[in-house]
XYZ file of C-alpha atoms in Angstrom:
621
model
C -169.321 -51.314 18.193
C -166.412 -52.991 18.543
C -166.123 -56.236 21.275
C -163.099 -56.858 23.478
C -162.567 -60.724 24.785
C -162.331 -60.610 28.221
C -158.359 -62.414 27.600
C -157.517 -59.063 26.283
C -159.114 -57.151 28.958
C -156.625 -59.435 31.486
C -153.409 -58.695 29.518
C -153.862 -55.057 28.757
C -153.753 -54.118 32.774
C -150.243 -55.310 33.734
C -148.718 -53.204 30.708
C -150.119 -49.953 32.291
C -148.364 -50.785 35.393
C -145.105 -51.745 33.627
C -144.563 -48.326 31.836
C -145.856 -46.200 34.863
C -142.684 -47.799 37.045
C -140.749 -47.341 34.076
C -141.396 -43.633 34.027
C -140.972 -43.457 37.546
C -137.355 -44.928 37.771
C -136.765 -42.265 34.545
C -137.613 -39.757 36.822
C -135.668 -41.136 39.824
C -131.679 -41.398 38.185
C -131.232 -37.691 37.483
C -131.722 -37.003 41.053
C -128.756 -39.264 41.897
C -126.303 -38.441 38.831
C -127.247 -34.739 40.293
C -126.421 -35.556 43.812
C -122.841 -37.476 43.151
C -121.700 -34.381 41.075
C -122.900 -32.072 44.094
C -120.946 -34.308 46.015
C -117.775 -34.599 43.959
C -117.600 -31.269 43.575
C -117.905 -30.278 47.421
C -114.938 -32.574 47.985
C -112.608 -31.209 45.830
C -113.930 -27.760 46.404
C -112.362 -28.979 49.700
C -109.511 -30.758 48.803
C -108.523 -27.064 46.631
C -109.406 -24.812 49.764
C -107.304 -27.387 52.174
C -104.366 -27.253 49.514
C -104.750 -23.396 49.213
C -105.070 -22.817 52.732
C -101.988 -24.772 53.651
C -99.884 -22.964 50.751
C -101.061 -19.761 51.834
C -100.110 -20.541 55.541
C -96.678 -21.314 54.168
C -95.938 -19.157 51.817
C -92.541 -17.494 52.354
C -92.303 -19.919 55.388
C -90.394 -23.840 56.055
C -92.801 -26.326 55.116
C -93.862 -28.247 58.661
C -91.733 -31.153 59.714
C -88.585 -29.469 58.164
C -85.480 -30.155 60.445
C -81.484 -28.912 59.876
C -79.496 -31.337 61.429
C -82.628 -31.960 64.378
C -83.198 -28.030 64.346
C -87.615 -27.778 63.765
C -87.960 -24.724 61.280
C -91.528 -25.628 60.468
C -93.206 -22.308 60.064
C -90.514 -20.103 60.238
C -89.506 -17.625 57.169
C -86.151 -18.245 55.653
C -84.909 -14.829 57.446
C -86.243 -16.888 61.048
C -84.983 -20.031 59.879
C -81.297 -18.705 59.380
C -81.416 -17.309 62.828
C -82.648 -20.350 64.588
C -79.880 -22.075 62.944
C -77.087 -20.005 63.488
C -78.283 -19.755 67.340
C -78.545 -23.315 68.142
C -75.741 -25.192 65.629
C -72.908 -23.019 66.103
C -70.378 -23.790 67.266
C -70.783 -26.632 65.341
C -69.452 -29.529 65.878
C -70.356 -31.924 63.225
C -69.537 -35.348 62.320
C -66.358 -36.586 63.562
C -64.185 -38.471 60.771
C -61.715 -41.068 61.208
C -58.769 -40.952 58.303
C -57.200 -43.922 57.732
C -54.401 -45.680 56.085
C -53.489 -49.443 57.039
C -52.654 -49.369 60.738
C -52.611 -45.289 60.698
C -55.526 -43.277 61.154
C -55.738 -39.886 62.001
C -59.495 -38.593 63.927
C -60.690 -34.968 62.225
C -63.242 -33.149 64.415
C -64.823 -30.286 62.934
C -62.785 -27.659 64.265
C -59.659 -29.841 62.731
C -61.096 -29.382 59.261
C -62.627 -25.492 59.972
C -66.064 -26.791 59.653
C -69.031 -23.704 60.508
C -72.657 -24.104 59.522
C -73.741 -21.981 56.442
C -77.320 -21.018 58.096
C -78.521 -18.763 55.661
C -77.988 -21.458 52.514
C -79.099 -24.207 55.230
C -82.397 -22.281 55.572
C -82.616 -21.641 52.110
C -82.803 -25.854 51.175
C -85.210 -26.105 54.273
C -87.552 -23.665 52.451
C -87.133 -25.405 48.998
C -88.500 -28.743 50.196
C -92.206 -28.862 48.887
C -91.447 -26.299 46.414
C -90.607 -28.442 43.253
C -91.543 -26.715 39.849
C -93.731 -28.975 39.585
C -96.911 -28.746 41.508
C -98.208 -32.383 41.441
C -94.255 -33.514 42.212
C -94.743 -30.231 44.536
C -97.318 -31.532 46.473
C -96.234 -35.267 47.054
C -92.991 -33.949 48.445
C -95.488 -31.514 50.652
C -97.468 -35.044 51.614
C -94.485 -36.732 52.579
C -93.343 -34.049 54.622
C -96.859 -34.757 56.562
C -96.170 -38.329 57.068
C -92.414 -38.586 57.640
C -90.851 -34.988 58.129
C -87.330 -34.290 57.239
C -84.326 -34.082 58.412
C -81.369 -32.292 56.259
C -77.676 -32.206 56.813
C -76.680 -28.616 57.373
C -74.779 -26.948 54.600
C -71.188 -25.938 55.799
C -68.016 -24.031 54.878
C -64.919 -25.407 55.474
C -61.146 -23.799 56.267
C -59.510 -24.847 52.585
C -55.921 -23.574 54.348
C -56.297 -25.515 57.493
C -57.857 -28.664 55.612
C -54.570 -27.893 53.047
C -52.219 -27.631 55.849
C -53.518 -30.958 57.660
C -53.863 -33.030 54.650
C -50.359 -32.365 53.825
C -49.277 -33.102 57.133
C -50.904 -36.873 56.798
C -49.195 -36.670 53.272
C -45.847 -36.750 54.775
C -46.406 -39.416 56.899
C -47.582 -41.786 54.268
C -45.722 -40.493 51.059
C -42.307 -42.178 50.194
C -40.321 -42.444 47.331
C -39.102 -45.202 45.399
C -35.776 -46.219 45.619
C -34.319 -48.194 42.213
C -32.751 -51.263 42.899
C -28.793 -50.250 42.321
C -25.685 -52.391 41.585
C -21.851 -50.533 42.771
C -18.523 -52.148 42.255
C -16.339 -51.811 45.409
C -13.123 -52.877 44.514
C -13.462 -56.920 43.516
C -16.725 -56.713 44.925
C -20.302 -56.317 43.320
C -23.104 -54.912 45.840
C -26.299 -54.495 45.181
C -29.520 -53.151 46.776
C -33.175 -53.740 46.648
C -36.090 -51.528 45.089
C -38.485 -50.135 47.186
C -41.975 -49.001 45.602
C -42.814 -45.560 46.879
C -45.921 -43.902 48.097
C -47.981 -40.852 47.101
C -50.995 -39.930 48.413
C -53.826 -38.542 46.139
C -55.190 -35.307 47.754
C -57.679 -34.439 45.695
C -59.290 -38.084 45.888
C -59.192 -38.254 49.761
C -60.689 -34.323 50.048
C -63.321 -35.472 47.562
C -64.383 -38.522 50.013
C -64.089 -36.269 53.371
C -66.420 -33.902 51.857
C -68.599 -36.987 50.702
C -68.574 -38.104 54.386
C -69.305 -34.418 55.971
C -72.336 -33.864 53.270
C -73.697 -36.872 54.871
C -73.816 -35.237 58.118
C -72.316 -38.536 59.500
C -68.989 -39.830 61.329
C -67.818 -42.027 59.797
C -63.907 -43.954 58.032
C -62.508 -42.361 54.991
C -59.591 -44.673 53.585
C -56.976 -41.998 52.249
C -56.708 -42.287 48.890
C -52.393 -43.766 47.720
C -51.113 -44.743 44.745
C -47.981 -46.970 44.468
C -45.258 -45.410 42.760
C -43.096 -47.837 40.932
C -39.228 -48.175 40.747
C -37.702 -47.854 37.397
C -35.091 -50.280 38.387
C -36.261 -53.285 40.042
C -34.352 -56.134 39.090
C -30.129 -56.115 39.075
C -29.806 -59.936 39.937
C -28.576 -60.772 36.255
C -26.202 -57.589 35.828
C -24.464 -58.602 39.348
C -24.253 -62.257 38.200
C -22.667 -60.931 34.928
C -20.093 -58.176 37.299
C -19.216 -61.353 39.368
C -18.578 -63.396 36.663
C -16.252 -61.275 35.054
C -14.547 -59.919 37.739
C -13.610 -63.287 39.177
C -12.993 -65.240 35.427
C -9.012 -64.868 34.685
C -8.977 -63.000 31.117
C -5.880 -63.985 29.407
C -4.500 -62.443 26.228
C -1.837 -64.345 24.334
C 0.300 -64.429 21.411
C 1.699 -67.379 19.987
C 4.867 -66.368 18.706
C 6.707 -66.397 15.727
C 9.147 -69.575 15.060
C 10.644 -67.638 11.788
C 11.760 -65.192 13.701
C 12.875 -67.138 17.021
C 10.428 -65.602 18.611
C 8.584 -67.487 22.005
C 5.061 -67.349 22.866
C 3.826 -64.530 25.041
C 0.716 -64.172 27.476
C -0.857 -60.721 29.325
C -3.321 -61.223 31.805
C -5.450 -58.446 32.973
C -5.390 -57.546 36.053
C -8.900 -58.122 37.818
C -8.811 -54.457 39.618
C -7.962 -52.826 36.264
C -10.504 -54.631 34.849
C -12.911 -53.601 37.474
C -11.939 -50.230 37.449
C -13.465 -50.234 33.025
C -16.218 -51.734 33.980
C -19.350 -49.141 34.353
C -23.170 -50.074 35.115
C -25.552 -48.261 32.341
C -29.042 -47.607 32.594
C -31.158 -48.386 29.161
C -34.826 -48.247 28.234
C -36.356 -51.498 28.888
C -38.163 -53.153 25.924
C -41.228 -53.547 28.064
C -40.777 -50.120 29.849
C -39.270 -49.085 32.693
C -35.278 -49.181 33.305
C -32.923 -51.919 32.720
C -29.103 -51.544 34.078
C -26.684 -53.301 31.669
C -22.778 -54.191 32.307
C -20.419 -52.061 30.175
C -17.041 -51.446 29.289
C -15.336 -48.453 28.990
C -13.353 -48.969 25.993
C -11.652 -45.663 25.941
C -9.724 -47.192 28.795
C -9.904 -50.597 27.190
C -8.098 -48.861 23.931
C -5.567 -47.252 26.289
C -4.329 -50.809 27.705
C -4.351 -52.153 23.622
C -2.251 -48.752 22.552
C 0.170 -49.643 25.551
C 0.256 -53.686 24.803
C 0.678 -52.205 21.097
C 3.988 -50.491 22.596
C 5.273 -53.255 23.801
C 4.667 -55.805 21.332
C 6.157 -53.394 18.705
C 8.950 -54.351 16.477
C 9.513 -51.480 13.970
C 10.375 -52.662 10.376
C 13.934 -51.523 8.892
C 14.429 -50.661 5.086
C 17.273 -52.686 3.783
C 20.284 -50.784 2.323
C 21.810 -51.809 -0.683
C 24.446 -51.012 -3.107
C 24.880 -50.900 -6.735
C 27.935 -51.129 -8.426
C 27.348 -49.532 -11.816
C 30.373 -51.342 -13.535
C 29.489 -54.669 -12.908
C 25.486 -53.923 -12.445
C 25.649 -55.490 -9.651
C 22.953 -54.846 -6.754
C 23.934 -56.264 -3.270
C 22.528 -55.685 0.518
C 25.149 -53.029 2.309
C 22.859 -54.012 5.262
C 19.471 -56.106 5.959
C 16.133 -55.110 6.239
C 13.636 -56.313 8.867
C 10.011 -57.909 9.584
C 8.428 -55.618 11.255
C 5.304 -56.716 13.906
C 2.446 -54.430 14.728
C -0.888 -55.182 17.042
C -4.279 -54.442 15.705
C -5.135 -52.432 18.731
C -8.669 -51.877 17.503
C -9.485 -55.977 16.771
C -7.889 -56.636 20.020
C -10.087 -54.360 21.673
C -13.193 -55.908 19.727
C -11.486 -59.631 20.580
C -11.326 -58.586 24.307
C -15.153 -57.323 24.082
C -16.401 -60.198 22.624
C -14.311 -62.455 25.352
C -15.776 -60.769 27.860
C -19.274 -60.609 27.124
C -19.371 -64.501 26.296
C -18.019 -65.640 29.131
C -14.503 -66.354 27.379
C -11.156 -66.684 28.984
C -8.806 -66.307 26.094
C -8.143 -63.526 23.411
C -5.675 -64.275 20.482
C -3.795 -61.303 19.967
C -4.637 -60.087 16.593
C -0.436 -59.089 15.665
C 0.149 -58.347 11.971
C 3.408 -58.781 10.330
C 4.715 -55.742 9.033
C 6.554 -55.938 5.673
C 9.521 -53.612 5.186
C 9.425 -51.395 1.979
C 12.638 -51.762 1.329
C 13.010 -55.793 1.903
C 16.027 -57.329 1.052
C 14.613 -60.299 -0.140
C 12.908 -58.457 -3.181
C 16.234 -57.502 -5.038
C 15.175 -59.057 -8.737
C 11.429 -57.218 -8.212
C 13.319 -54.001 -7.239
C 14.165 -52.943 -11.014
C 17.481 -51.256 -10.134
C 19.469 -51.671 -12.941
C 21.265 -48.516 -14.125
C 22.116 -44.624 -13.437
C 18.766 -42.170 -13.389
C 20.492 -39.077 -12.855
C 23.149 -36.911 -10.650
C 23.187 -33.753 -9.177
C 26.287 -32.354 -7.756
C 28.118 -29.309 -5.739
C 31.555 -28.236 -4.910
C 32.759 -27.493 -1.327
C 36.991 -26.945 -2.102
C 37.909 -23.949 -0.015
C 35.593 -25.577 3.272
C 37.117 -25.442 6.486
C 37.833 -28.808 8.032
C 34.785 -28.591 10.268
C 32.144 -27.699 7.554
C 33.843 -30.735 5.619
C 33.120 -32.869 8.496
C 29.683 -32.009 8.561
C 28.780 -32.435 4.442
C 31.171 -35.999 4.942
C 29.046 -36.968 8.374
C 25.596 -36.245 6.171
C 26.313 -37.443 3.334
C 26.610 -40.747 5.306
C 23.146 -40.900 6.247
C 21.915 -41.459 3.016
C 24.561 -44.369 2.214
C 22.221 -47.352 0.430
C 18.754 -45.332 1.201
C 16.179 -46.499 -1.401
C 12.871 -45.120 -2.117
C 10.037 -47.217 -2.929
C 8.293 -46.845 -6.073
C 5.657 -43.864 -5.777
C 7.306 -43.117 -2.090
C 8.130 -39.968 -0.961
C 12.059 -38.803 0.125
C 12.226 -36.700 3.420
C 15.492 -35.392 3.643
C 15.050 -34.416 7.399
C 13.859 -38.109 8.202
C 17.137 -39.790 7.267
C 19.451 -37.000 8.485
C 17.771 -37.106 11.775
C 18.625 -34.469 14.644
C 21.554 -32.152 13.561
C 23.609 -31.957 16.331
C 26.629 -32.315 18.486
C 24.878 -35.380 20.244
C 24.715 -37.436 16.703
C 28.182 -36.189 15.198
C 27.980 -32.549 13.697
C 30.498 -29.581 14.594
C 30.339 -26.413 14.802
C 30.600 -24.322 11.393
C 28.908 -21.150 9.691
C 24.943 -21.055 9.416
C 22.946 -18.645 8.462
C 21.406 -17.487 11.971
C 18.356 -15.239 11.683
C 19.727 -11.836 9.677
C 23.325 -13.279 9.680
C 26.170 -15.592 9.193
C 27.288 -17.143 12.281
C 28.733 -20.380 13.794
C 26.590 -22.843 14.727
C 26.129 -26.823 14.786
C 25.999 -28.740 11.252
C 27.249 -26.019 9.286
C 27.246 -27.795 5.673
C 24.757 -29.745 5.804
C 22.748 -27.498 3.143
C 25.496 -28.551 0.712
C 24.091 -31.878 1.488
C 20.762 -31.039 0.585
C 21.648 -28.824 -2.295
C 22.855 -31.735 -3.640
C 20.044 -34.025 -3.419
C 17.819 -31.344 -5.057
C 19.359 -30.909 -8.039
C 19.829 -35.070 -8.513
C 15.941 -34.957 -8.042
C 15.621 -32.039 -10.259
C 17.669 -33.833 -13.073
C 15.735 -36.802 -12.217
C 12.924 -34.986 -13.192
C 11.022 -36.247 -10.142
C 8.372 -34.354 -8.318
C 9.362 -31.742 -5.739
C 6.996 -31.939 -2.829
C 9.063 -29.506 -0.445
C 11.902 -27.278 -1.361
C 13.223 -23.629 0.346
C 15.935 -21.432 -1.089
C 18.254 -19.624 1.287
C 17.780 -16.719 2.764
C 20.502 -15.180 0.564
C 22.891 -16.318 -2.143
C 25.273 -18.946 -0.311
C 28.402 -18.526 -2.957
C 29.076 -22.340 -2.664
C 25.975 -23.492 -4.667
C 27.386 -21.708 -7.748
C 24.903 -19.822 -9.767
C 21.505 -19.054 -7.554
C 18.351 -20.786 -7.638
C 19.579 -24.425 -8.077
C 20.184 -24.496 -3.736
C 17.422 -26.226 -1.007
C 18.286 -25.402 2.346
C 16.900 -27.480 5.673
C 16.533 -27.000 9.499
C 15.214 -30.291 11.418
C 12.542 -30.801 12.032
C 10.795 -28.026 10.566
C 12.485 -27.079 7.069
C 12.659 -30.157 5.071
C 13.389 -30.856 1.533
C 11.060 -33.905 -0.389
C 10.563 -35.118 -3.289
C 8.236 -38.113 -4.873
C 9.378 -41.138 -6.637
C 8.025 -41.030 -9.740
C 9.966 -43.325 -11.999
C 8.093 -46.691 -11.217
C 10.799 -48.488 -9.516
C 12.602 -48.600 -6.494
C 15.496 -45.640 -6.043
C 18.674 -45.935 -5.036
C 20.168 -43.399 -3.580
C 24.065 -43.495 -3.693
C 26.352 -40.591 -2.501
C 30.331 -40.210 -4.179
C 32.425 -37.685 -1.999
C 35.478 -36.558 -3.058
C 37.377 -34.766 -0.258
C 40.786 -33.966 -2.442
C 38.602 -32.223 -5.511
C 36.099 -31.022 -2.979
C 33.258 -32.375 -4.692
C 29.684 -34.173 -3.736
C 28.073 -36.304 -6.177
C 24.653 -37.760 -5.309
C 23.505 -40.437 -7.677
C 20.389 -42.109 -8.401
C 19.875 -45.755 -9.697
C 17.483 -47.456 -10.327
C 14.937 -47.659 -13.883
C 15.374 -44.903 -16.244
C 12.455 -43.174 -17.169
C 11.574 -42.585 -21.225
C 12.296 -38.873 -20.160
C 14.767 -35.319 -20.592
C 15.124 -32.931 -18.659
C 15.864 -29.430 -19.580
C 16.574 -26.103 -17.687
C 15.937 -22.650 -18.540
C 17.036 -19.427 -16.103
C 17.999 -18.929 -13.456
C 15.856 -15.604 -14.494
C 17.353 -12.678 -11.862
C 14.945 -9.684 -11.297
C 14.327 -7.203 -8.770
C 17.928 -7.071 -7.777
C 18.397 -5.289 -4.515
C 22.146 -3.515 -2.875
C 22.954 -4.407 0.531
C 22.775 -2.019 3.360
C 26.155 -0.270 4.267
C 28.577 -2.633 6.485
C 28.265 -3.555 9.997
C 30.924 -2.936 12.080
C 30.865 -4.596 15.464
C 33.024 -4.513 18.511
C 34.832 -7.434 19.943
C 36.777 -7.280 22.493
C 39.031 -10.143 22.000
C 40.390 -8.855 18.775
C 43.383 -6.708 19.059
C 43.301 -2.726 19.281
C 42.384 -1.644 16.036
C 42.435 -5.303 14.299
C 38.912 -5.661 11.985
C 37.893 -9.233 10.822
C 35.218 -9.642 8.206
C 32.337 -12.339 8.831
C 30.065 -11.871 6.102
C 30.328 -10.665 2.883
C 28.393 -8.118 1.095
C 25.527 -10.011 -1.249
C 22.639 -8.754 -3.488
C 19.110 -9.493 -3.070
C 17.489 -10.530 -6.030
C 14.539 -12.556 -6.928
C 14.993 -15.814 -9.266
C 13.262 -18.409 -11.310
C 14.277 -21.562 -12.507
C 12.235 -23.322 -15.404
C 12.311 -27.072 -15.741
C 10.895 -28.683 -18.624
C 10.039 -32.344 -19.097
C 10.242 -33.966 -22.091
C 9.124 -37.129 -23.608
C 11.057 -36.819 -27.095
C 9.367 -33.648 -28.451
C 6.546 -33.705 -26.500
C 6.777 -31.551 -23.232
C 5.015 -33.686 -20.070
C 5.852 -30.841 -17.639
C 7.430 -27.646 -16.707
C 7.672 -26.874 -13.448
C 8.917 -23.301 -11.879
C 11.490 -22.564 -8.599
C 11.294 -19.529 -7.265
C 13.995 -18.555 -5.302
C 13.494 -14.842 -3.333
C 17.126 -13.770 -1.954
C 17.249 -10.960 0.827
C 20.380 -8.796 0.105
C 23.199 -9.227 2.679
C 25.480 -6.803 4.054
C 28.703 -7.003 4.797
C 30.134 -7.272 8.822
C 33.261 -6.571 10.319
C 34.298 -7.237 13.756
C 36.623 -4.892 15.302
C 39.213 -4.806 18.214
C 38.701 -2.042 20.448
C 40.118 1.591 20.094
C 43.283 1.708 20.403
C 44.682 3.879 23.255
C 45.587 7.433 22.905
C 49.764 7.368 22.168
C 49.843 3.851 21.792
């Protein structure tokens, strides 16, 4: 048997009692775990039936405490909530704004602007408050609603043509354009005006903020919206300064003169009103943008002035004449040349530019001394030294007035040299054939025939100097044949006829030195000589032709009536001449070698005779 102390009797008893309370608080916390859950679940069991109540009491209706512009719609379907609008906000008035623009403003009422409430898209925002997609965002927008309510600006239409209309109205008002600052010359005086910036109003920016302002729902200021518009010309200060300056500095052009010639200094001033009358103010791009007006000249009128000073200041050179005397070899002046003195019309125009511009008061004239070609003091450089070659044609049988004529041109040419490489003109030492400078009346060949007319002869003249050239050998620039064969030129082709100023007869000095040309007339043989001195070229010159083909008869004789010849008298005035075509070779020749060959062609018309005859005479007389 076993024995238990009475100490472990004591200490076994409060150990029973220990594990029965524990067992009884076991059995005591499911009971309260069970009764929170019961409890938690009631209350949102609740909180799901109070939520699904209140969105089944307003589905398809305005969430309560919805207002349009102080308008309840709480409860009321979107088709109700339209209605209630459009009954109690229209006419609507709306917010009244005030445009403004520095001391201008302009007050727009709704009815200024077109405004009308838009009920049915009004109702349809009332109805989408609490209706977010989603629910938890959903139903805090439904909770506020509770607390607070709200209250929406309506949605409205506005007239876009009236709103147009009045906007550009204001526009008008404000809007102004910019004026560039300008600079005129008024005679001698330089006037200027300011810039003005310009105005534009920005429509689209100040109908943006008005429809800010009537979204609020609120009156309110709206600054209209203007942009500066900038002149492209804002400065002319420096330009005027520059006008003034030259309009009121003296510009003086001057030439100093010319002591070798006895010649005294000269001076031109220009006129300030001519000078203001060139002067033209430019616009040019800017460097930094923009416009920039510069001072300028117009120097086509500038370079009319210089041509006209160039006129005036003109001293036209003169060839020297000379003569050669071929038995002593002697070369002497028959009559001087002269310095000739020519402006530089485009360096004066430059000079006067560049006078201007700097501020300058003074323009030397830029005159050039003009040296003859023929100048008498180049005699030993000249190289005229001995006979180049002749050419000559008979006249005997002339009448006294056709004599006159070849004697009066043959005159002209008295001393004339020709430069080395220069070119004869026949037609510019002759000058104008006619009564005026000497001539008389003779035969010429007029159109289709012979007739009398002034200078008749003075083709023997040229005939001559064409066949010195062509024995010269020199280079025939211009030459014409007759219009028929002229009996006094001897054998055809060799002739060169002229008519100033538009028929000439030239031909090139080609013989390296200067040409003297030296005329011999002998009135008792009837005979013209032209001769040539001067240097001798290492050259011959032969001829072959003249070559006649396609010879053509005259047409039967002209008779023609004129009364001042006696009944029955006839008088013949031309002469019956074939037509024929010719050629005439010349060859150039440098011993054996041939340098050139050069061919005149000569085309004759045939000629017919004409008769002039008295009238008929009278029946029995």
């Amino acid at each position: 048997m076993t024995t238990t102390s009475p100490s472990s009797q004591r200490v076994g008893r409060p150990q029973t009692s220990v594990n029965n309370l524990q067992r009884v608080s076991r059995r005591r916390r499911p009971n309260l775990a069970i009764f929170f859950g019961l409890f938690l679940g009631l209350s949102v069991l609740l909180l799901l039936t109070g939520i699904t109540a209140v969105q089944l009491r307003f589905a398809n209706r305005v969430f309560a405490g919805v207002r349009v512009a102080g308008v309840d719609l709480s409860e009321l379907t979107r088709d109700q909530a339209a209605a209630r609008l459009q009954e109690q906000l229209t006419p609507y008035q709306g917010p009244t704004i005030l445009l403004r623009f520095g001391e201008q403003a302009w007050p727009l009422a709704g009815s200024d602007l077109g405004v009308q409430i838009d009920a049915r898209a009004s109702a349809e925002r009332a109805y989408q408050l609490g209706r977010k997609a989603s629910p938890l965002a959903a139903l805090l927008e439904q909770w506020q609603l509770v607390r607070a309510g709200a209250n929406l600006a309506p949605t409205l239409t506005i007239g876009e043509a009236q709103v147009t209309d009045l906007l550009h109205r204001i526009a008008q008002a404000i809007d102004r354009p910019a004026h560039d600052a300008t600079v005129t010359i008024q005679g001698l005086q330089v006037v200027t005006t300011a810039s003005q910036v310009g105005r534009h109003t920005n429509l689209q920016a100040t109908w943006a903020a008005v429809q800010a302002q009537l979204a609020r729902g609120e009156s309110g200021t709206v600054d209209v919206t203007v942009q500066e518009v900038l002149p492209t010309v804002d400065d002319v200060e420096a330009v005027a300064a520059q006008a003034r300056r030259w309009l009121h500095t003296p510009l003086r052009l001057s030439y100093a003169g010319d002591t070798a010639n006895d010649e005294a200094p000269q001076q031109f001033a220009i006129d300030p009103v001519q000078l203001a009358s060139w002067l033209r103010i430019a616009p040019q791009p800017a460097a930094a943008g923009g416009i920039t007006l510069t001072l300028q000249v117009d120097e086509a009128a500038l370079q009319r002035y210089a041509e006209d000073l160039a006129a005036r200041l003109a001293r036209p050179t003169t060839d020297a004449r000379l003569h050669f005397d071929p038995e002593t070899g002697r070369l002497r002046v028959a009559s001087p040349s002269q310095i000739g003195r020519a402006l530089d019309v485009a360096e004066t125009v430059t000079r006067t530019l560049v006078a201007l511009r700097s501020g300058g008061a003074e323009v030397d004239l830029p005159l050039q001394v003009v040296k003859p070609a023929v100048d008498m003091r180049d005699l030993d450089q000249m190289g005229i030294r001995e006979l180049v070659a002749s050419g000559t044609t008979t006249f005997k049988g002339s009448s006294a007035a056709r004599i006159a004529n070849i004697r009066h041109g043959a005159e002209q040419f008295e001393g004339v040299v020709v430069p080395p490489n220069g070119i004869f003109s026949f037609n510019r030492i002759v000058g104008d054939v006619s009564a005026a400078n000497g001539y008389e009346d003779s035969l010429v060949i007029w159109g289709d025939r012979t007739a009398v007319g002034i200078g008749g002869g003075i083709c023997q003249v040229s005939t001559t100097v064409f066949r010195a050239a062509f024995w010269g050998g020199m280079p025939i620039v211009e030459r014409w044949a007759h219009g028929y064969v002229v009996n006094w030129y001897g054998e055809p082709g060799m002739d060169a006829t002229i008519f100033t100023p538009s028929v000439d007869f030239r031909f090139r000095n080609d013989t390296g030195a200067y040409l003297l040309i030296q005329p011999d007339l002998d009135l008792q043989q009837g005979r013209l000589t032209f001769n040539f001195y001067g240097a001798k070229p290492n050259r011959t010159v032969e001829r072959i032709g003249p070559e006649i083909t396609n010879v053509r008869k005259p047409e039967p004789p002209l008779y023609q009536l004129d009364p001042t010849l006696a009944p029955g008298a006839r008088k013949q005035v031309d002469w019956a001449v074939d037509g024929r075509d010719v050629v005439v070779t010349r060859v150039i020749k440098q011993g054996d070698q041939v340098l050139r060959q050069d061919k005149f062609v000569s085309k004759y018309q045939p000629w017919r005779a004409v008769y002039l005859v008295g009238p008929t005479p009278a029946p029995g007389g």
